[in-house]
PDB file of C-alpha atoms in Angstrom:
ATOM      1  CA  MET A1024    -135.057 -40.133  80.163  1.00 72.00           C
ATOM      2  CA  ASN A1025    -138.281 -38.695  81.475  1.00 92.00           C
ATOM      3  CA  LYS A1026    -139.405 -36.355  84.231  1.00 94.00           C
ATOM      4  CA  ALA A1027    -139.835 -39.282  86.724  1.00 95.00           C
ATOM      5  CA  TYR A1028    -136.009 -40.271  86.382  1.00 95.00           C
ATOM      6  CA  PHE A1029    -134.880 -36.528  87.186  1.00 95.00           C
ATOM      7  CA  GLU A1030    -137.219 -36.344  90.086  1.00 96.00           C
ATOM      8  CA  ALA A1031    -135.992 -39.591  91.595  1.00 96.00           C
ATOM      9  CA  TYR A1032    -132.420 -38.462  91.026  1.00 96.00           C
ATOM     10  CA  LEU A1033    -132.963 -35.205  92.824  1.00 96.00           C
ATOM     11  CA  GLU A1034    -134.712 -37.089  95.727  1.00 97.00           C
ATOM     12  CA  ARG A1035    -131.797 -39.340  96.145  1.00 97.00           C
ATOM     13  CA  GLN A1036    -129.374 -36.309  95.948  1.00 97.00           C
ATOM     14  CA  LYS A1037    -131.427 -34.657  98.584  1.00 97.00           C
ATOM     15  CA  ALA A1038    -131.151 -37.706 100.736  1.00 97.00           C
ATOM     16  CA  ALA A1039    -127.328 -37.750 100.331  1.00 97.00           C
ATOM     17  CA  TYR A1040    -127.207 -34.170 101.366  1.00 97.00           C
ATOM     18  CA  ASP A1041    -129.464 -34.671 104.427  1.00 97.00           C
ATOM     19  CA  ALA A1042    -127.253 -37.477 105.695  1.00 96.00           C
ATOM     20  CA  ILE A1043    -124.018 -35.379 105.771  1.00 98.00           C
ATOM     21  CA  PRO A1044    -122.916 -35.572 109.324  1.00 97.00           C
ATOM     22  CA  ILE A1045    -122.644 -31.911 110.462  1.00 98.00           C
ATOM     23  CA  ASP A1046    -120.781 -32.736 113.549  1.00 98.00           C
ATOM     24  CA  GLN A1047    -117.989 -34.410 111.618  1.00 98.00           C
ATOM     25  CA  VAL A1048    -117.811 -31.519 109.129  1.00 98.00           C
ATOM     26  CA  GLU A1049    -117.449 -29.172 111.992  1.00 98.00           C
ATOM     27  CA  HIS A1050    -114.746 -31.537 113.533  1.00 98.00           C
ATOM     28  CA  ILE A1051    -112.879 -31.303 110.248  1.00 98.00           C
ATOM     29  CA  ILE A1052    -113.105 -27.659 109.820  1.00 98.00           C
ATOM     30  CA  ASN A1053    -111.530 -27.384 113.315  1.00 98.00           C
ATOM     31  CA  LEU A1054    -108.674 -29.643 112.171  1.00 98.00           C
ATOM     32  CA  ILE A1055    -108.126 -27.410 109.122  1.00 98.00           C
ATOM     33  CA  LYS A1056    -108.247 -24.376 111.444  1.00 98.00           C
ATOM     34  CA  THR A1057    -105.693 -25.797 113.819  1.00 98.00           C
ATOM     35  CA  CYS A1058    -103.453 -26.702 110.662  1.00 98.00           C
ATOM     36  CA  TRP A1059    -103.675 -23.000 109.546  1.00 98.00           C
ATOM     37  CA  GLN A1060    -102.962 -21.705 113.081  1.00 98.00           C
ATOM     38  CA  GLU A1061     -99.922 -23.819 113.430  1.00 98.00           C
ATOM     39  CA  ASP A1062     -98.650 -22.998 110.015  1.00 97.00           C
ATOM     40  CA  ARG A1063     -98.860 -26.553 108.844  1.00 98.00           C
ATOM     41  CA  GLN A1064     -99.528 -27.838 105.371  1.00 98.00           C
ATOM     42  CA  LEU A1065    -102.819 -29.371 104.054  1.00 98.00           C
ATOM     43  CA  PHE A1066    -102.372 -31.822 101.127  1.00 98.00           C
ATOM     44  CA  ALA A1067    -105.423 -33.031  99.111  1.00 98.00           C
ATOM     45  CA  PHE A1068    -105.820 -35.458  96.327  1.00 98.00           C
ATOM     46  CA  GLY A1069    -108.162 -37.721  94.447  1.00 98.00           C
ATOM     47  CA  ASN A1070    -108.759 -39.420  90.920  1.00 97.00           C
ATOM     48  CA  GLY A1071    -111.059 -38.463  88.143  1.00 97.00           C
ATOM     49  CA  GLY A1072    -113.941 -36.417  89.318  1.00 97.00           C
ATOM     50  CA  SER A1073    -112.506 -36.418  92.810  1.00 98.00           C
ATOM     51  CA  ALA A1074    -109.350 -34.854  91.573  1.00 98.00           C
ATOM     52  CA  SER A1075    -111.426 -32.053  90.034  1.00 98.00           C
ATOM     53  CA  ASN A1076    -113.255 -31.471  93.179  1.00 98.00           C
ATOM     54  CA  VAL A1077    -109.877 -31.475  95.043  1.00 98.00           C
ATOM     55  CA  SER A1078    -108.562 -28.835  92.743  1.00 98.00           C
ATOM     56  CA  HIS A1079    -111.687 -26.668  93.348  1.00 98.00           C
ATOM     57  CA  PHE A1080    -111.367 -27.121  97.061  1.00 98.00           C
ATOM     58  CA  ILE A1081    -107.833 -26.093  97.167  1.00 98.00           C
ATOM     59  CA  THR A1082    -108.592 -23.047  95.079  1.00 98.00           C
ATOM     60  CA  ASP A1083    -111.281 -22.041  97.343  1.00 98.00           C
ATOM     61  CA  LEU A1084    -109.250 -22.631 100.517  1.00 98.00           C
ATOM     62  CA  GLY A1085    -106.023 -21.256  99.196  1.00 97.00           C
ATOM     63  CA  LYS A1086    -107.437 -18.169  97.620  1.00 97.00           C
ATOM     64  CA  SER A1087    -110.924 -17.062  98.945  1.00 97.00           C
ATOM     65  CA  ALA A1088    -110.577 -18.463 102.546  1.00 97.00           C
ATOM     66  CA  SER A1089    -106.992 -16.963 102.687  1.00 96.00           C
ATOM     67  CA  ASP A1090    -108.180 -13.682 101.630  1.00 96.00           C
ATOM     68  CA  ARG A1091    -110.937 -13.682 104.290  1.00 96.00           C
ATOM     69  CA  MET A1092    -108.538 -15.001 107.086  1.00 95.00           C
ATOM     70  CA  GLY A1093    -105.840 -12.574 106.565  1.00 90.00           C
ATOM     71  CA  LYS A1094    -103.130 -15.258 106.764  1.00 95.00           C
ATOM     72  CA  ARG A1095    -102.621 -17.789 103.857  1.00 97.00           C
ATOM     73  CA  PHE A1096    -103.554 -21.428 104.139  1.00 98.00           C
ATOM     74  CA  ARG A1097    -100.670 -23.614 103.173  1.00 98.00           C
ATOM     75  CA  CYS A1098    -102.437 -26.030 100.984  1.00 98.00           C
ATOM     76  CA  MET A1099    -101.701 -28.118  97.883  1.00 98.00           C
ATOM     77  CA  SER A1100    -103.455 -30.288  95.482  1.00 98.00           C
ATOM     78  CA  LEU A1101    -101.242 -33.236  94.521  1.00 98.00           C
ATOM     79  CA  ASN A1102    -103.223 -34.023  91.410  1.00 97.00           C
ATOM     80  CA  GLU A1103    -102.184 -30.839  89.572  1.00 95.00           C
ATOM     81  CA  SER A1104     -98.858 -31.581  87.877  1.00 93.00           C
ATOM     82  CA  ILE A1105     -99.330 -33.921  85.132  1.00 95.00           C
ATOM     83  CA  SER A1106     -95.558 -34.161  84.386  1.00 97.00           C
ATOM     84  CA  TRP A1107     -94.816 -35.104  87.944  1.00 96.00           C
ATOM     85  CA  ILE A1108     -97.632 -37.613  88.123  1.00 97.00           C
ATOM     86  CA  THR A1109     -96.693 -39.318  84.829  1.00 97.00           C
ATOM     87  CA  ALA A1110     -93.069 -39.328  85.802  1.00 98.00           C
ATOM     88  CA  LEU A1111     -93.889 -40.987  89.126  1.00 98.00           C
ATOM     89  CA  GLY A1112     -96.255 -43.384  87.544  1.00 97.00           C
ATOM     90  CA  ASN A1113     -93.747 -44.345  84.713  1.00 98.00           C
ATOM     91  CA  ASP A1114     -90.682 -44.654  86.905  1.00 98.00           C
ATOM     92  CA  TYR A1115     -92.369 -46.324  90.103  1.00 97.00           C
ATOM     93  CA  ALA A1116     -96.040 -47.175  89.728  1.00 98.00           C
ATOM     94  CA  TYR A1117     -99.286 -45.319  89.354  1.00 97.00           C
ATOM     95  CA  GLU A1118    -100.087 -46.271  93.077  1.00 98.00           C
ATOM     96  CA  ASP A1119     -97.174 -44.099  93.998  1.00 98.00           C
ATOM     97  CA  VAL A1120     -98.061 -40.883  92.343  1.00 98.00           C
ATOM     98  CA  TYR A1121     -99.382 -39.244  95.554  1.00 98.00           C
ATOM     99  CA  VAL A1122     -97.252 -41.011  98.148  1.00 98.00           C
ATOM    100  CA  GLN A1123     -93.952 -40.005  96.537  1.00 98.00           C
ATOM    101  CA  GLN A1124     -95.105 -36.380  96.462  1.00 98.00           C
ATOM    102  CA  LEU A1125     -95.842 -36.601 100.164  1.00 98.00           C
ATOM    103  CA  HIS A1126     -92.213 -37.827 100.484  1.00 98.00           C
ATOM    104  CA  ASN A1127     -91.087 -34.508  99.279  1.00 97.00           C
ATOM    105  CA  TYR A1128     -93.297 -32.262 101.266  1.00 97.00           C
ATOM    106  CA  ALA A1129     -95.062 -33.702 104.154  1.00 98.00           C
ATOM    107  CA  GLN A1130     -94.119 -33.324 107.813  1.00 98.00           C
ATOM    108  CA  PRO A1131     -95.519 -34.825 110.949  1.00 98.00           C
ATOM    109  CA  GLY A1132     -98.471 -32.669 112.132  1.00 98.00           C
ATOM    110  CA  ASP A1133     -99.560 -31.813 108.571  1.00 98.00           C
ATOM    111  CA  LEU A1134    -102.967 -32.708 107.347  1.00 98.00           C
ATOM    112  CA  VAL A1135    -104.165 -34.942 104.354  1.00 98.00           C
ATOM    113  CA  LEU A1136    -107.557 -34.803 102.870  1.00 98.00           C
ATOM    114  CA  THR A1137    -108.725 -37.009 100.169  1.00 98.00           C
ATOM    115  CA  LEU A1138    -111.809 -37.757  98.067  1.00 98.00           C
ATOM    116  CA  SER A1139    -112.775 -41.004  96.742  1.00 98.00           C
ATOM    117  CA  VAL A1140    -116.143 -42.459  95.788  1.00 98.00           C
ATOM    118  CA  SER A1141    -115.080 -46.177  96.141  1.00 98.00           C
ATOM    119  CA  GLY A1142    -112.643 -45.679  99.033  1.00 98.00           C
ATOM    120  CA  ASN A1143    -110.330 -48.301  97.371  1.00 98.00           C
ATOM    121  CA  SER A1144    -108.097 -46.420  94.783  1.00 97.00           C
ATOM    122  CA  PRO A1145    -104.619 -48.014  95.425  1.00 98.00           C
ATOM    123  CA  ASN A1146    -102.776 -44.785  94.964  1.00 98.00           C
ATOM    124  CA  VAL A1147    -105.105 -42.878  97.387  1.00 98.00           C
ATOM    125  CA  VAL A1148    -105.088 -45.629 100.062  1.00 98.00           C
ATOM    126  CA  LYS A1149    -101.281 -46.002  99.847  1.00 98.00           C
ATOM    127  CA  ALA A1150    -100.786 -42.282 100.358  1.00 98.00           C
ATOM    128  CA  VAL A1151    -103.199 -42.072 103.233  1.00 98.00           C
ATOM    129  CA  GLN A1152    -101.596 -45.085 105.028  1.00 98.00           C
ATOM    130  CA  TRP A1153     -98.173 -43.520 104.497  1.00 98.00           C
ATOM    131  CA  ALA A1154     -99.375 -40.253 105.804  1.00 98.00           C
ATOM    132  CA  LYS A1155    -100.933 -41.811 108.910  1.00 98.00           C
ATOM    133  CA  ASP A1156     -97.745 -43.824 109.562  1.00 98.00           C
ATOM    134  CA  HIS A1157     -95.648 -40.625 109.424  1.00 98.00           C
ATOM    135  CA  GLY A1158     -97.644 -38.679 111.806  1.00 98.00           C
ATOM    136  CA  LEU A1159    -100.023 -36.644 109.533  1.00 98.00           C
ATOM    137  CA  THR A1160    -103.721 -36.551 110.355  1.00 98.00           C
ATOM    138  CA  THR A1161    -105.644 -38.056 107.616  1.00 98.00           C
ATOM    139  CA  ILE A1162    -109.199 -37.321 106.343  1.00 98.00           C
ATOM    140  CA  ALA A1163    -111.265 -39.229 103.887  1.00 98.00           C
ATOM    141  CA  LEU A1164    -114.528 -38.235 102.102  1.00 98.00           C
ATOM    142  CA  VAL A1165    -115.917 -41.427 100.569  1.00 98.00           C
ATOM    143  CA  GLY A1166    -118.932 -42.965  99.043  1.00 97.00           C
ATOM    144  CA  GLY A1167    -121.509 -45.470 100.745  1.00 95.00           C
ATOM    145  CA  LYS A1168    -119.357 -48.641 100.927  1.00 95.00           C
ATOM    146  CA  GLY A1169    -116.491 -46.741 102.459  1.00 97.00           C
ATOM    147  CA  GLY A1170    -113.769 -49.000 101.019  1.00 98.00           C
ATOM    148  CA  ARG A1171    -110.401 -49.388 102.562  1.00 98.00           C
ATOM    149  CA  LEU A1172    -110.112 -45.588 103.313  1.00 98.00           C
ATOM    150  CA  ALA A1173    -112.914 -45.942 105.853  1.00 97.00           C
ATOM    151  CA  SER A1174    -110.685 -48.160 107.980  1.00 98.00           C
ATOM    152  CA  VAL A1175    -107.344 -46.371 107.280  1.00 98.00           C
ATOM    153  CA  ALA A1176    -108.129 -42.666 107.628  1.00 98.00           C
ATOM    154  CA  ASP A1177    -108.368 -40.960 110.995  1.00 98.00           C
ATOM    155  CA  GLU A1178    -111.351 -39.005 110.086  1.00 98.00           C
ATOM    156  CA  VAL A1179    -114.055 -40.303 107.646  1.00 98.00           C
ATOM    157  CA  ILE A1180    -117.174 -38.928 106.224  1.00 98.00           C
ATOM    158  CA  ILE A1181    -119.198 -41.462 104.317  1.00 98.00           C
ATOM    159  CA  VAL A1182    -121.726 -40.037 101.830  1.00 98.00           C
ATOM    160  CA  GLN A1183    -124.717 -42.371 101.980  1.00 94.00           C
ATOM    161  CA  ASP A1184    -124.899 -43.205  98.332  1.00 96.00           C
ATOM    162  CA  GLU A1185    -122.794 -45.262  95.849  1.00 95.00           C
ATOM    163  CA  HIS A1186    -123.692 -43.333  92.612  1.00 96.00           C
ATOM    164  CA  TYR A1187    -120.544 -41.459  91.565  1.00 97.00           C
ATOM    165  CA  GLY A1188    -122.342 -38.327  90.467  1.00 97.00           C
ATOM    166  CA  ARG A1189    -124.374 -37.949  93.592  1.00 97.00           C
ATOM    167  CA  VAL A1190    -121.267 -38.867  95.905  1.00 98.00           C
ATOM    168  CA  GLU A1191    -119.076 -36.424  94.098  1.00 98.00           C
ATOM    169  CA  ASP A1192    -121.680 -33.628  94.306  1.00 98.00           C
ATOM    170  CA  ALA A1193    -122.150 -34.226  98.018  1.00 98.00           C
ATOM    171  CA  GLN A1194    -118.296 -34.297  98.556  1.00 98.00           C
ATOM    172  CA  MET A1195    -118.059 -30.889  96.821  1.00 98.00           C
ATOM    173  CA  THR A1196    -120.816 -29.618  99.025  1.00 98.00           C
ATOM    174  CA  ILE A1197    -118.782 -30.796 102.048  1.00 98.00           C
ATOM    175  CA  CYS A1198    -115.656 -29.099 100.676  1.00 98.00           C
ATOM    176  CA  HIS A1199    -117.604 -25.829 100.124  1.00 98.00           C
ATOM    177  CA  MET A1200    -118.845 -26.071 103.651  1.00 98.00           C
ATOM    178  CA  LEU A1201    -115.305 -26.479 104.841  1.00 98.00           C
ATOM    179  CA  CYS A1202    -114.206 -23.469 102.956  1.00 97.00           C
ATOM    180  CA  TYR A1203    -117.167 -21.086 103.330  1.00 97.00           C
ATOM    181  CA  GLY A1204    -116.941 -21.858 107.135  1.00 97.00           C
ATOM    182  CA  PHE A1205    -113.826 -19.577 106.899  1.00 97.00           C
ATOM    183  CA  ILE A1206    -114.986 -17.261 104.232  1.00 96.00           C
ATOM    184  CA  GLU A1207    -118.288 -16.376 105.637  1.00 95.00           C
ATOM    185  CA  SER A1208    -117.461 -16.603 109.419  1.00 83.00           C
TER     186      SER A1208
END
């Protein structure tokens, strides 16, 4: 690799950041605030790098934002329990690892947030569709093609790139904006 590669990479990353729709981010933070005010739960999940970003987001929201707000956010990452995920994947199917957890916890009026670069992961799409069908508000942060999630979720932010690294970085920036909107407000 040479310097030109890295400069081009950063230019494309900046373009992805510049295209983040701030009005939609503000709308989503208001949905999260309503969830918090009404003492509802927020469930989040993703696969691979998106799962890591979800874990980071839930930590920031559940700890740092809760500390700042004086009332705890009721939030949970559904991609944390490897024993539960593998039991569900083994006994049902991998596409059921998130929807089956929602069966245990979710109530109408709760909030679901998912991260997916492709927007087509069967386990994520199935869980979002189930949540929507059962009265939960659904939010998806997806990559440039949008995938099936773009047509299923109630609220969608499409990061205008298809490169997994750049999309995941922009999604984490959005997640930080959602959390720091509470932490620094």
